[in-house]
PDB file of C-alpha atoms in Angstrom:
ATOM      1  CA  UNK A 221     182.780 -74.183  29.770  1.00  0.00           C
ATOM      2  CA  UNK A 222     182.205 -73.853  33.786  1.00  0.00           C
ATOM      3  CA  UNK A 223     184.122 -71.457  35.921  1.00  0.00           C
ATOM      4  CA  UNK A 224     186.088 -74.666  37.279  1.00  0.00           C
ATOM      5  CA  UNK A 225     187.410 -75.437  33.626  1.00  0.00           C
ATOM      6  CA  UNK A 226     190.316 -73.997  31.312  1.00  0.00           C
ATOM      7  CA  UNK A 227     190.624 -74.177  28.177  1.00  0.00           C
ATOM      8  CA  UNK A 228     192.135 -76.903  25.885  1.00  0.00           C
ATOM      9  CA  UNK A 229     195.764 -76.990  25.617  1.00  0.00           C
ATOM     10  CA  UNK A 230     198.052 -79.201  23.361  1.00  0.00           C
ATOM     11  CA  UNK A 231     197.471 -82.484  24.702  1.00  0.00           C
ATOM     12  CA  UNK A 232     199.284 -85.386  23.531  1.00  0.00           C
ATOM     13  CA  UNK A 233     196.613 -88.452  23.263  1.00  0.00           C
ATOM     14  CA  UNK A 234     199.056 -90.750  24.372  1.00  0.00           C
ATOM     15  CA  UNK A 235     200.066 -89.050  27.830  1.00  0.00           C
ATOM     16  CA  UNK A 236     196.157 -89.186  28.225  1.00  0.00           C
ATOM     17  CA  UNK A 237     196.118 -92.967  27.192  1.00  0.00           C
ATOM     18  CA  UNK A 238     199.284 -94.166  29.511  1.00  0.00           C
ATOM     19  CA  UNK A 239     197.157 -92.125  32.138  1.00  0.00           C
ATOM     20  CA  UNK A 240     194.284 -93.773  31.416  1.00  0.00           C
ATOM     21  CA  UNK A 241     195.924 -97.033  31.762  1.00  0.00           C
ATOM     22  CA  UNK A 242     197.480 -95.841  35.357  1.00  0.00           C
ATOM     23  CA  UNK A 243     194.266 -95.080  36.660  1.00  0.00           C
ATOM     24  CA  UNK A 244     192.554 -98.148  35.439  1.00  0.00           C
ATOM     25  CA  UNK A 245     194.846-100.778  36.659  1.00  0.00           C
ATOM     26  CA  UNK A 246     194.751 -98.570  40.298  1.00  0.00           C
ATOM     27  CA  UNK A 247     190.836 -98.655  40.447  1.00  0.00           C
ATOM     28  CA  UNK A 248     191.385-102.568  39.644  1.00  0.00           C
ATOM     29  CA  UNK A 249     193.940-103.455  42.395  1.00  0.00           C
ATOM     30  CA  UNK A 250     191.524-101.327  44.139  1.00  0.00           C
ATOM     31  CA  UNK A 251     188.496-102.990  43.658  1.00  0.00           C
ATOM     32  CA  UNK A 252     190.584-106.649  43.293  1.00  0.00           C
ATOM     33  CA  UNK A 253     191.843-105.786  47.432  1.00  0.00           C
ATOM     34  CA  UNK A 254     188.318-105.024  48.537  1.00  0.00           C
ATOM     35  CA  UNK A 255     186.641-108.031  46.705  1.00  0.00           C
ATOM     36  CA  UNK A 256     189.647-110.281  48.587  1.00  0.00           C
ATOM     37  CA  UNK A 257     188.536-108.821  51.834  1.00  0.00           C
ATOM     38  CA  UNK A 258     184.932-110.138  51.250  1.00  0.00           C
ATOM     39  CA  UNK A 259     186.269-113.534  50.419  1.00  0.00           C
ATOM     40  CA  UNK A 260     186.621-113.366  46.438  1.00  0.00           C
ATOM     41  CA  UNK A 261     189.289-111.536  44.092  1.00  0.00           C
ATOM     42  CA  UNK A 262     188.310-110.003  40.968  1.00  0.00           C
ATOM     43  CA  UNK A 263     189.337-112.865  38.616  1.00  0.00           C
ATOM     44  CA  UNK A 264     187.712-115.465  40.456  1.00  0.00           C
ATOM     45  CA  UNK A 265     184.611-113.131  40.117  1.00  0.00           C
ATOM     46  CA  UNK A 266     184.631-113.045  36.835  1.00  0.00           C
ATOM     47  CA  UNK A 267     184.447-116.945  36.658  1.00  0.00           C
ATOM     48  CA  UNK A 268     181.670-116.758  38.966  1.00  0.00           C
ATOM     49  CA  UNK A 269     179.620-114.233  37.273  1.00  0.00           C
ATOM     50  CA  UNK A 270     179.908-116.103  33.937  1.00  0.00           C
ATOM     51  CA  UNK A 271     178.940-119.472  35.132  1.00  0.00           C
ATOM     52  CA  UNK A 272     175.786-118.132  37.147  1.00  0.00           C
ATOM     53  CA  UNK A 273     175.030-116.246  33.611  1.00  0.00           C
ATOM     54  CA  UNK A 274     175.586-119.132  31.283  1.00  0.00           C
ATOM     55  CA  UNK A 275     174.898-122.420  33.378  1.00  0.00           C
ATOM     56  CA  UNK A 276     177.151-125.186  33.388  1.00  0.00           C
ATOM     57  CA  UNK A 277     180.245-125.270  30.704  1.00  0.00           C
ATOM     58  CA  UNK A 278     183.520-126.949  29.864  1.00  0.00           C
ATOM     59  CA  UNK A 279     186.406-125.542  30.935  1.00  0.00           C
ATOM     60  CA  UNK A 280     187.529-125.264  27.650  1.00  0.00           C
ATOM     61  CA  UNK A 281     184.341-123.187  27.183  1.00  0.00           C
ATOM     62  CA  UNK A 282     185.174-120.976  30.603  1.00  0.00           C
ATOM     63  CA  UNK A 283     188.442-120.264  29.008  1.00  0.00           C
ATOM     64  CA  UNK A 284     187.533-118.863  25.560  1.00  0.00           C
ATOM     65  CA  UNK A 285     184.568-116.934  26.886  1.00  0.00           C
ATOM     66  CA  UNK A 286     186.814-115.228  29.483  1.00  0.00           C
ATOM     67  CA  UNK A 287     189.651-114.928  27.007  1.00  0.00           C
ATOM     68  CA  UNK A 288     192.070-116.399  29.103  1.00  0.00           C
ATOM     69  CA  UNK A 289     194.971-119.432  28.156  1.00  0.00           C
ATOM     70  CA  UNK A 290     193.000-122.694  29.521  1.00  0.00           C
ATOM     71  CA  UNK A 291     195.826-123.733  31.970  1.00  0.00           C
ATOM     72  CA  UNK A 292     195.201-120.605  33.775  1.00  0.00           C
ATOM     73  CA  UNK A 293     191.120-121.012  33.503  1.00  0.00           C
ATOM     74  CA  UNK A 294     192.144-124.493  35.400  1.00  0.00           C
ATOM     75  CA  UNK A 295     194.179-122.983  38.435  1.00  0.00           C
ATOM     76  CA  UNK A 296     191.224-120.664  38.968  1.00  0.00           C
ATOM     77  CA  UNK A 297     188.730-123.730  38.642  1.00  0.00           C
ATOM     78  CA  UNK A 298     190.849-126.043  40.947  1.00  0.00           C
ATOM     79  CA  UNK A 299     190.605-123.134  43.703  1.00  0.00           C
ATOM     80  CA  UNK A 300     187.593-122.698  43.112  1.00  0.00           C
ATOM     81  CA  UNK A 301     186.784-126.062  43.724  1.00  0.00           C
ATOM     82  CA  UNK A 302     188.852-126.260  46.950  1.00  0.00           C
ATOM     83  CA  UNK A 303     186.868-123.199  48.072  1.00  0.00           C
ATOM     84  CA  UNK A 304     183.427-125.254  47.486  1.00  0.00           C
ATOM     85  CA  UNK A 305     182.195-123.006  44.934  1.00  0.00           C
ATOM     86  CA  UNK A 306     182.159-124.827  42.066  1.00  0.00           C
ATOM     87  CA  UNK A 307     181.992-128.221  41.008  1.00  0.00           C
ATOM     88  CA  UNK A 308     183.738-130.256  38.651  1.00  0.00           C
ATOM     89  CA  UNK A 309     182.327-133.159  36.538  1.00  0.00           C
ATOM     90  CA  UNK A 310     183.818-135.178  33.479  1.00  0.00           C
ATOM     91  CA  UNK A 311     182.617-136.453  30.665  1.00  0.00           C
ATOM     92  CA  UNK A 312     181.134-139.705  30.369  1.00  0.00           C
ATOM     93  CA  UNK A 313     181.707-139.194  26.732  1.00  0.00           C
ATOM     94  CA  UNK A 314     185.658-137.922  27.383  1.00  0.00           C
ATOM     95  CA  UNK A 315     187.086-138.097  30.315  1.00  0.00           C
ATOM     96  CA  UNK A 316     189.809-135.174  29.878  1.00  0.00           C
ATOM     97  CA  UNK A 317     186.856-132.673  29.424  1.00  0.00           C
ATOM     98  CA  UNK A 318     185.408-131.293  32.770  1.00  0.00           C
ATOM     99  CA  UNK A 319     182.193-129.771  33.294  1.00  0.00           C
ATOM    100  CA  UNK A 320     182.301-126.910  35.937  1.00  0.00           C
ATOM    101  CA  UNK A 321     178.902-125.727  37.837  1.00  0.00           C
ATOM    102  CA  UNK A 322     178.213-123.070  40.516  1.00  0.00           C
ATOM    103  CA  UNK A 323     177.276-124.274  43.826  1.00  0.00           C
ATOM    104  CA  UNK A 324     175.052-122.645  46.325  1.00  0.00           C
ATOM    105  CA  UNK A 325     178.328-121.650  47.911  1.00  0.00           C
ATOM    106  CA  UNK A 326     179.386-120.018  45.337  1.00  0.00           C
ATOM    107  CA  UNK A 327     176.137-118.109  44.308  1.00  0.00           C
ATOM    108  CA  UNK A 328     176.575-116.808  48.302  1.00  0.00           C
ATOM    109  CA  UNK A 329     180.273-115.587  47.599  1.00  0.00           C
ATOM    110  CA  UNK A 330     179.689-114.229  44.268  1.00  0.00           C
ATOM    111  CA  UNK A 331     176.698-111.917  45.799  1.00  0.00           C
ATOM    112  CA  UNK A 332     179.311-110.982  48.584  1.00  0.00           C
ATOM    113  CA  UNK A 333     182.178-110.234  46.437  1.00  0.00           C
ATOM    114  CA  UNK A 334     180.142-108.327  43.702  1.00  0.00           C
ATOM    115  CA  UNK A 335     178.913-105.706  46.851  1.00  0.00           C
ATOM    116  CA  UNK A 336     182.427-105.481  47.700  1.00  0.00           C
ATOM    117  CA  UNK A 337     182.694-104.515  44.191  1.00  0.00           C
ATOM    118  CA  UNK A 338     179.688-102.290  43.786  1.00  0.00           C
ATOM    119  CA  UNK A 339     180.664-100.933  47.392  1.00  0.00           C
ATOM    120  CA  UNK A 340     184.330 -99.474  46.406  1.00  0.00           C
ATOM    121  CA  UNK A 341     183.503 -98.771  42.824  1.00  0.00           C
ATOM    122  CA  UNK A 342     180.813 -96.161  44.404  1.00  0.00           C
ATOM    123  CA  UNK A 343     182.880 -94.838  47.056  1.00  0.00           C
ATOM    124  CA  UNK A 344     185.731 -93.939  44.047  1.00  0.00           C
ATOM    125  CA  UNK A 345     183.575 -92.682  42.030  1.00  0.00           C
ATOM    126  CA  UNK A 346     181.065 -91.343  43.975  1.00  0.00           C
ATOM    127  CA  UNK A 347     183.310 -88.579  44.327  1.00  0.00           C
ATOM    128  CA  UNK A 348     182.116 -87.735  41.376  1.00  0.00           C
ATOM    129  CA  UNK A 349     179.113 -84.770  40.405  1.00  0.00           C
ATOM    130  CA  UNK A 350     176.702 -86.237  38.053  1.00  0.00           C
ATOM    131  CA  UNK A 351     178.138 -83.768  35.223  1.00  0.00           C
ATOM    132  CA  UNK A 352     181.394 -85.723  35.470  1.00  0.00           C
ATOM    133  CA  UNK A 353     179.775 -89.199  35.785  1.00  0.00           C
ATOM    134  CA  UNK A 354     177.811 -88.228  32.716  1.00  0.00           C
ATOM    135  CA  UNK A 355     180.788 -86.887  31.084  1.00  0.00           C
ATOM    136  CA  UNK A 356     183.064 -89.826  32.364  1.00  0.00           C
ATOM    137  CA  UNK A 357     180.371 -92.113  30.798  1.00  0.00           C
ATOM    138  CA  UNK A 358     180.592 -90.528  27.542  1.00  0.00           C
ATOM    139  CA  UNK A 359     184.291 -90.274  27.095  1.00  0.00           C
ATOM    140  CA  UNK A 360     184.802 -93.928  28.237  1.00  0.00           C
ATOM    141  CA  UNK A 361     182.147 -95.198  25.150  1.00  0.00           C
ATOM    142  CA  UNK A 362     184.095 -93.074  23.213  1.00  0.00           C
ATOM    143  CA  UNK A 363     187.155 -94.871  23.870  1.00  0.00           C
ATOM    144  CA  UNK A 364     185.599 -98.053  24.363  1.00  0.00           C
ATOM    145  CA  UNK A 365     184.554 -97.662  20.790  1.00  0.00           C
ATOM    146  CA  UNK A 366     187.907 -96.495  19.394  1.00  0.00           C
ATOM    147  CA  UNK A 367     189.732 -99.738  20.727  1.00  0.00           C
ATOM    148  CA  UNK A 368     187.245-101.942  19.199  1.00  0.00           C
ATOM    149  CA  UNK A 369     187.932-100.349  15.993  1.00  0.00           C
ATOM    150  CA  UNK A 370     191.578-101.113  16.030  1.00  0.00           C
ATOM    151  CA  UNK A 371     191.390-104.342  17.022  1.00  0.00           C
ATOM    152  CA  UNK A 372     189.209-105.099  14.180  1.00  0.00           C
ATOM    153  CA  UNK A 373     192.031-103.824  12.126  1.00  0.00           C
TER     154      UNK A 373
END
């Protein structure tokens, strides 16, 4: 234990976890308000990212690989698509299923937005020593893991 640290008290885990939870949804307005400055919020991001990982899909697709009800997968996609960003195609086969692509456009704002991202995200945690990082890092696969484990349940 360092000269900075004191020892364990009684620690209820879920004080820790609501605190958790506080600090994570700060760090993402965070993050979401300096991605918005750039041109791009955090959601719309994660559209973005997926498509210029995984090509071209349906928005039905979009919807169940970001986990997200379809109706709201289709506001994002109809900004989107009023932003130039993506595209939108249907189906010759079905017309009520779309096809939504990543345009050069949108390659050029995703890059922007994701620096605004990186930019912030080091800045908050670059307050950091590389003990805690390494720590932080640790702890958070940790609890990463334990939340997996109880939604499998």
């Amino acid at each position: 234990m360092s000269k900075h640290e004191t020892a364990p008290t009684s620690v209820d885990p879920a004080d820790v976890g609501l605190q958790f939870l506080t600090v994570a949804h700060q760090v993402k307005d965070v993050v979401d308000q300096h991605m918005a400055k750039a041109g791009l919020s955090l959601s719309r991001t994660k559209v973005l990212q997926l498509l210029a990982r995984r090509g071209a899909l349906h928005q039905a697709e979009l919807a169940e690989a970001l986990g997200q009800a379809p109706r709201s997968v289709t506001q994002a996609v109809e900004a989107l698509e009023r932003l130039q960003l993506v595209t939108r195609t249907g189906d010759p086969e079905d017309r009520r299923r779309k096809t939504v692509s990543l345009t050069d456009q949108g390659r050029t704002a995703l890059a922007a937005g994701e620096e605004a991202g990186r930019q912030i995200l080091q800045q908050i945690f670059g307050t950091l020593d590389a003990h805690q990082l390494a720590r932080m890092e640790t702890l958070l696969g940790h609890t990463d893991t334990a939340a997996r484990r109880s939604i499998a349940r």
